[in-house]
PDB file of C-alpha atoms in Angstrom:
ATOM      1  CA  UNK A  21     -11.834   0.861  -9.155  1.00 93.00           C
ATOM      2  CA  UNK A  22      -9.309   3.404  -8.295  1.00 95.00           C
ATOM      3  CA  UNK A  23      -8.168   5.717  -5.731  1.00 96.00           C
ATOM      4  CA  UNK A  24      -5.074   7.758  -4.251  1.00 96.00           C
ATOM      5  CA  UNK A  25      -3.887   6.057  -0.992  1.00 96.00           C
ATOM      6  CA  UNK A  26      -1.269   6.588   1.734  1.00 96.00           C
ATOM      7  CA  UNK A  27      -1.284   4.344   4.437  1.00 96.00           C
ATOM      8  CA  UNK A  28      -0.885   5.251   8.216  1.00 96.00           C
ATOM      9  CA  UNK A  29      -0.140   1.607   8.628  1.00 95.00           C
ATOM     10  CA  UNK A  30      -1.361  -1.782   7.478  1.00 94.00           C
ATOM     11  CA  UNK A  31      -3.396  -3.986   9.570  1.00 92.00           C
ATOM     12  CA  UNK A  32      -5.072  -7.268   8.309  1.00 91.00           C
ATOM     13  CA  UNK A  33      -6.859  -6.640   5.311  1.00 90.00           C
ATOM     14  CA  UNK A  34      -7.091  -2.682   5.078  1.00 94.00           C
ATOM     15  CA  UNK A  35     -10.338  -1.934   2.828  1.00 93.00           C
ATOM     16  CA  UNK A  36     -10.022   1.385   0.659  1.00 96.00           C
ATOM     17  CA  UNK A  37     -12.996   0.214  -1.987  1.00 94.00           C
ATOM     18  CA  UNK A  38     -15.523  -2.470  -0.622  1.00 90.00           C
ATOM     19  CA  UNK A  39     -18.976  -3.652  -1.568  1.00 86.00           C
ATOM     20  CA  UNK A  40     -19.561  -6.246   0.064  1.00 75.00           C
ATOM     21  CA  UNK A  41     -18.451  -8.355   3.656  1.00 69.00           C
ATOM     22  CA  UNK A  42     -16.851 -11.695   4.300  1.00 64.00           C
ATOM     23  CA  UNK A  43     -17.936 -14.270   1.876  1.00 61.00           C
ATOM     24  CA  UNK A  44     -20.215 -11.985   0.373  1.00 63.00           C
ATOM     25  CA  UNK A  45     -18.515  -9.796  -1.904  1.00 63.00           C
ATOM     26  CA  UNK A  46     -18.341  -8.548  -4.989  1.00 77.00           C
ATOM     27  CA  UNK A  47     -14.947  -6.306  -5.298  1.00 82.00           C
ATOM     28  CA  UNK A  48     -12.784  -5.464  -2.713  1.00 85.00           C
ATOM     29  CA  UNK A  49      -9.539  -3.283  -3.331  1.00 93.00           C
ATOM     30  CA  UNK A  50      -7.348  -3.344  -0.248  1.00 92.00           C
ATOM     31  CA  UNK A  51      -3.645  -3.439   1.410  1.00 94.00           C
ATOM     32  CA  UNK A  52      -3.241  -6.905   2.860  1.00 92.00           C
ATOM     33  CA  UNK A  53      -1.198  -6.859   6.039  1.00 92.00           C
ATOM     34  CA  UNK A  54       0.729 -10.424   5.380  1.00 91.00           C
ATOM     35  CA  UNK A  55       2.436  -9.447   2.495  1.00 91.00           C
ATOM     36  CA  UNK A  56       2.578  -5.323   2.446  1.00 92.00           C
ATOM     37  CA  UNK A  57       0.890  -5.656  -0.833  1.00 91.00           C
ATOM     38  CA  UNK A  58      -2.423  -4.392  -2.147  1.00 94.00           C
ATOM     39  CA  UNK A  59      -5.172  -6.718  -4.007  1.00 89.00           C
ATOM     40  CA  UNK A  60      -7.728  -6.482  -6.728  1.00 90.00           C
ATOM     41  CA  UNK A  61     -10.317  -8.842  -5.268  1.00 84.00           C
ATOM     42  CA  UNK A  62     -13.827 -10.353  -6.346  1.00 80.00           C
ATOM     43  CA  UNK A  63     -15.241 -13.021  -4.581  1.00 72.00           C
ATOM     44  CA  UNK A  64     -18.208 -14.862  -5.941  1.00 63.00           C
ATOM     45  CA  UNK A  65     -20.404 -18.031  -4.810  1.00 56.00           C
ATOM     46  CA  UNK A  66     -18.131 -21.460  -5.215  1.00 54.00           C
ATOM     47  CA  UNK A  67     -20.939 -21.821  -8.158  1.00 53.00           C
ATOM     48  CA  UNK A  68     -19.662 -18.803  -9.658  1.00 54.00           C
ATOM     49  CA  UNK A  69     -15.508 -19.634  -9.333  1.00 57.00           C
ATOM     50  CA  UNK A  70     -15.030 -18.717  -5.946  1.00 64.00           C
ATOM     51  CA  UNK A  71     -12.431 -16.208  -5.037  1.00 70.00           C
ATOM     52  CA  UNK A  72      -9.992 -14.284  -7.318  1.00 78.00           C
ATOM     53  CA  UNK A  73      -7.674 -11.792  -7.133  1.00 78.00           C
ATOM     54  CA  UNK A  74      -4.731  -9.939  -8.582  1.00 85.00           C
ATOM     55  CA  UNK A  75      -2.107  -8.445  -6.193  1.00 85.00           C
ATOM     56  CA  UNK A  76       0.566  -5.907  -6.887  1.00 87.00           C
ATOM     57  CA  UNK A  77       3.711  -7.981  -5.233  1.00 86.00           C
ATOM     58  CA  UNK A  78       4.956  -8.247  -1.498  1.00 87.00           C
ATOM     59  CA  UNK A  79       6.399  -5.249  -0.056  1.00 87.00           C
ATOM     60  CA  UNK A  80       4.587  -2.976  -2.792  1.00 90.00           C
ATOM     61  CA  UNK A  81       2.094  -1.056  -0.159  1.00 92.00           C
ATOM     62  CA  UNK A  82       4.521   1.564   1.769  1.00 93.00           C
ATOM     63  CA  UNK A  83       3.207   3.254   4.237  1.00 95.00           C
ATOM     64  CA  UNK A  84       3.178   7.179   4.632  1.00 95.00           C
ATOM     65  CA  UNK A  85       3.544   7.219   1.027  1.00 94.00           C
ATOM     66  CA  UNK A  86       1.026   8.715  -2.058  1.00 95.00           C
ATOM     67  CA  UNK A  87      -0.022   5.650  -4.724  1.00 95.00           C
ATOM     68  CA  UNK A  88      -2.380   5.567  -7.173  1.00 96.00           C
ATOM     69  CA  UNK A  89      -3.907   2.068  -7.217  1.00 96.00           C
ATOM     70  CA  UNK A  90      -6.235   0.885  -9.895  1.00 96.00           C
ATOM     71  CA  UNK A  91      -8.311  -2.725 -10.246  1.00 93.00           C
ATOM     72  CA  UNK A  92      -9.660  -3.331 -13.222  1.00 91.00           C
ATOM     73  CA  UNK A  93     -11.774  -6.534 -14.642  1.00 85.00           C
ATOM     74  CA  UNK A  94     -12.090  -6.739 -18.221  1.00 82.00           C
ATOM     75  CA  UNK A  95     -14.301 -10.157 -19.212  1.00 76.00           C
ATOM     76  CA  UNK A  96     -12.403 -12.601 -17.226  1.00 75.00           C
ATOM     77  CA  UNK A  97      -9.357 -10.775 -16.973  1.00 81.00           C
ATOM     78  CA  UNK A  98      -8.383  -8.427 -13.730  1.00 86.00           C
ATOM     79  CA  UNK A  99      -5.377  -6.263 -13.642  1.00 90.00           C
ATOM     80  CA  UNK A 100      -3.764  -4.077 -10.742  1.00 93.00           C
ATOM     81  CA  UNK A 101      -1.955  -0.794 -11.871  1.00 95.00           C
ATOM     82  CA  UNK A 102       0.405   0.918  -9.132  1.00 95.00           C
ATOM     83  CA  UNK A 103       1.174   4.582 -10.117  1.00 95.00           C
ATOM     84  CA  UNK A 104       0.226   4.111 -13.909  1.00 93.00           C
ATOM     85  CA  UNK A 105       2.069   1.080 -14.370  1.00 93.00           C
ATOM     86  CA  UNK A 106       0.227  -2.546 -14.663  1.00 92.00           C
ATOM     87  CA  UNK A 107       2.061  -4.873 -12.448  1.00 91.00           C
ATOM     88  CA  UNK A 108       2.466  -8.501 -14.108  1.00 84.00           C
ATOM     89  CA  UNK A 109       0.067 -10.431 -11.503  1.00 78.00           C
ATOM     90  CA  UNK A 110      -1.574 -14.000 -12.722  1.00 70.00           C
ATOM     91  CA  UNK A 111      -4.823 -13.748 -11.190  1.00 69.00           C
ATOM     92  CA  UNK A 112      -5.543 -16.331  -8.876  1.00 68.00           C
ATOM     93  CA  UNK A 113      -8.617 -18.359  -9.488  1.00 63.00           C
ATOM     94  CA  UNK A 114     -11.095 -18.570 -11.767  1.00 59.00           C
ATOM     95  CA  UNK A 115     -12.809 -15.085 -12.380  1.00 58.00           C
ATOM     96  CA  UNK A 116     -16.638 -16.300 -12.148  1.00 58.00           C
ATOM     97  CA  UNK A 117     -20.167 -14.913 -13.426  1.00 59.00           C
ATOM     98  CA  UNK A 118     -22.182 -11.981 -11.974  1.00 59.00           C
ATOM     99  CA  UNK A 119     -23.352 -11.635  -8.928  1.00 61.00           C
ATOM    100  CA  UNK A 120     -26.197  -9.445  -6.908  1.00 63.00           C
ATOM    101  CA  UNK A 121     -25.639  -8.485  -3.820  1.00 65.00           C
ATOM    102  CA  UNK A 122     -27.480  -5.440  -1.703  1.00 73.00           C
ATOM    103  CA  UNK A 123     -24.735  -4.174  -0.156  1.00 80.00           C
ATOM    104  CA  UNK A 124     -23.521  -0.554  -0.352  1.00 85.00           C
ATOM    105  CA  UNK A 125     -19.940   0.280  -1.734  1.00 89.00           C
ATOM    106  CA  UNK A 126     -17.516   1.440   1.186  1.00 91.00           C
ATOM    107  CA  UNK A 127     -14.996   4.002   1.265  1.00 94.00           C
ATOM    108  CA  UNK A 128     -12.144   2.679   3.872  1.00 95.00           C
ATOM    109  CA  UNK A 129     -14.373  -0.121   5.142  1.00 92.00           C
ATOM    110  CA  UNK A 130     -16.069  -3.266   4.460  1.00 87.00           C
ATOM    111  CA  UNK A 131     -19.804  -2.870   4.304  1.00 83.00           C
ATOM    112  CA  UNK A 132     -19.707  -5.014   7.753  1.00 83.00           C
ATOM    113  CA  UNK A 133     -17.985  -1.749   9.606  1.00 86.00           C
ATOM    114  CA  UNK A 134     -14.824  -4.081   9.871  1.00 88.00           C
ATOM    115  CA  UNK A 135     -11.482  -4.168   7.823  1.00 90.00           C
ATOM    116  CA  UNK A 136     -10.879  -0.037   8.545  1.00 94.00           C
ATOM    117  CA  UNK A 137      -8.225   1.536   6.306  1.00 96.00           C
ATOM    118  CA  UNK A 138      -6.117   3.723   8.256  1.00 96.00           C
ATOM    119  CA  UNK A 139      -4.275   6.353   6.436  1.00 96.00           C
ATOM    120  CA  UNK A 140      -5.830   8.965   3.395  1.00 97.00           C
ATOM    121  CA  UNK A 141      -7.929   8.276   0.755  1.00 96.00           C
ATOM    122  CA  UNK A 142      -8.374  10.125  -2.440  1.00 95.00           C
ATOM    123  CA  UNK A 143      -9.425  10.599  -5.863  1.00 93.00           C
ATOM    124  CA  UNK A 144     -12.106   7.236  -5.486  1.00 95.00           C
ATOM    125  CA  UNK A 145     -13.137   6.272  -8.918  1.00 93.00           C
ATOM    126  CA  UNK A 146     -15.904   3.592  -9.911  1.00 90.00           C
ATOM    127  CA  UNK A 147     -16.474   2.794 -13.497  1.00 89.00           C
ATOM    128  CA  UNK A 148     -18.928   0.460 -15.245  1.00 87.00           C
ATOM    129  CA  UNK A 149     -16.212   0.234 -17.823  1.00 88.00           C
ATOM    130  CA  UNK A 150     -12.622  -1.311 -17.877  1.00 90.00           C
ATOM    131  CA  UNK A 151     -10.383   1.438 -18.111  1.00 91.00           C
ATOM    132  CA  UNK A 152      -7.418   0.577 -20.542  1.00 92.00           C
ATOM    133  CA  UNK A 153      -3.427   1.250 -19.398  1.00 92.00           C
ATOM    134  CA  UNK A 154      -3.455   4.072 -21.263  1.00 92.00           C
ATOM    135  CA  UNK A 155      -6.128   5.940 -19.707  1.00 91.00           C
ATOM    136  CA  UNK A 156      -4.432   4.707 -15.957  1.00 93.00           C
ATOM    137  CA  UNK A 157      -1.340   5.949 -17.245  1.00 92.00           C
ATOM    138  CA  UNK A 158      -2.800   9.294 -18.189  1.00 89.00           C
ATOM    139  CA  UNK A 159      -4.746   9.549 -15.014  1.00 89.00           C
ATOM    140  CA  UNK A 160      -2.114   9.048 -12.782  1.00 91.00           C
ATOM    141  CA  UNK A 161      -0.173  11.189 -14.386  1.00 88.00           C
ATOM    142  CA  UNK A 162      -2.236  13.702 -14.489  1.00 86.00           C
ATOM    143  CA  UNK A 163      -3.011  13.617 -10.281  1.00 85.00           C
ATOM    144  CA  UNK A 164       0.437  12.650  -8.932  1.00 86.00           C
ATOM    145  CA  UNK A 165       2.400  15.466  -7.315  1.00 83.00           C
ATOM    146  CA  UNK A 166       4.222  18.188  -9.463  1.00 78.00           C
ATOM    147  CA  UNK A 167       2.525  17.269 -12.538  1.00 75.00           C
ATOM    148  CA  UNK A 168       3.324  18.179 -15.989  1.00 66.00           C
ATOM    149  CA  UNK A 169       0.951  16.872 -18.042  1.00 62.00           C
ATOM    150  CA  UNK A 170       0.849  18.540 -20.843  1.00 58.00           C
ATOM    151  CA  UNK A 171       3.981  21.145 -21.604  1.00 54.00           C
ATOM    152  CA  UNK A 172       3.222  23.911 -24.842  1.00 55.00           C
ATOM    153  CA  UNK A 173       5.899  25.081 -26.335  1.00 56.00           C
ATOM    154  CA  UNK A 174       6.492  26.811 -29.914  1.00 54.00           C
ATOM    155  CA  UNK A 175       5.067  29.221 -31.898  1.00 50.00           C
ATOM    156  CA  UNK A 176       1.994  29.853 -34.178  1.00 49.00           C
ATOM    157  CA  UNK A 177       2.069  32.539 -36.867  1.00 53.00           C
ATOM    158  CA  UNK A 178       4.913  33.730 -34.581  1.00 55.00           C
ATOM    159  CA  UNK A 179       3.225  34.189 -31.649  1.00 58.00           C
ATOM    160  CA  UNK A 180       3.661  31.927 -28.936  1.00 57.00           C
ATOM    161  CA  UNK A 181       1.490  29.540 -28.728  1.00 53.00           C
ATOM    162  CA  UNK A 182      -1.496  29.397 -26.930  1.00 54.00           C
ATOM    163  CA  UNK A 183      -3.665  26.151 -26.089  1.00 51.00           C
ATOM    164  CA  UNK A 184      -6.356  25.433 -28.645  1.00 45.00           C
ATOM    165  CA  UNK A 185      -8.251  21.823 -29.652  1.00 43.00           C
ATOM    166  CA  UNK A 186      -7.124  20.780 -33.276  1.00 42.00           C
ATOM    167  CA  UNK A 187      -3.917  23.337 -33.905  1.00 40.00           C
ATOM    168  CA  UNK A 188      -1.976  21.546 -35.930  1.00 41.00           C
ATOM    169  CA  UNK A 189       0.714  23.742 -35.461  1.00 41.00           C
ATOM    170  CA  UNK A 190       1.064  23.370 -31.552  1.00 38.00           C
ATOM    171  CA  UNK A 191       3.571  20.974 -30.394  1.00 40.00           C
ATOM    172  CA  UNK A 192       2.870  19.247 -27.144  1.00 42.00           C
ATOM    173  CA  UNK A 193       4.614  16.825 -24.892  1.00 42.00           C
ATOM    174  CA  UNK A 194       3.238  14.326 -22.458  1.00 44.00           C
ATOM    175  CA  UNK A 195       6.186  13.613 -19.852  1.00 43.00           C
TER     176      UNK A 195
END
């Protein structure tokens, strides 16, 4: 899950990507009030492990500022990434089986109509695959503000160059 977030302000548990409602989840990735932070959440049937989550660290959601927030489960690992960067985040409890569930996913919402996000949301991403760091890093950098993702410089039979898959000659940068 990912998406481009600025908070307005924080209240309670501030949904930006939900499927799912109170005790009957399956992902949730929100800002949690209590400790200005945001979460990576899944929470299954006590059969199943319970909850578990990964958070990004107290103080981490700012409000009236641009992040790029990304949860990602891997097997039985789950990882939060703040602007490209994975933040070291034990995940707490035991990340369970699969679970069906027939709620909708929610944009800024729980699928109960509770838990409203208020601020912007952008750039909402669901995969059915777990997204490595380097693929966050290059999609972050690629969408944050004043991007330079890719910078051509040099020459080619001394011309200057000019973007083209496979030149061997082209020299590129990612910043």
């Amino acid at each position: 899950l990912s998406a481009w977030v600025n908070p307005t302000s924080i209240t309670g548990l501030s949904a930006i990507i939900a499927r799912g409602s109170n005790g009957a989840s399956e992902y949730h990735l929100y800002a949690r009030a209590a400790t200005t932070e945001f979460r990576f959440l899944e929470n299954r049937s006590t059969a199943d492990g319970g909850q578990q989550y990964v958070g990004s660290g107290t103080g981490s959601a700012i409000t009236g500022t641009w992040t790029h927030v990304v949860g990602v489960r891997n097997g039985i690992n789950m990882s939060i990434f703040l602007n490209g960067i994975i933040i070291p985040s034990p995940t707490t409890g035991a990340v369970g089986g699969t679970r069906t569930i027939t709620y909708d996913v929610n944009i800024g919402r729980r699928s109960d109509a509770s838990n409203y996000f208020n601020g912007f949301i952008d750039e909402v991403q669901i995969a059915n695959v777990a997204r490595d760091a380097d693929w966050i890093k290059l999609s972050y950098e690629n969408q944050k503000a004043g991007q330079k993702l890719v910078i051509v410089n040099g020459t080619v039979n001394g011309n200057a160059a000019q973007p083209s898959v496979g030149d061997a000659a082209m020299r590129t940068t990612v910043q």
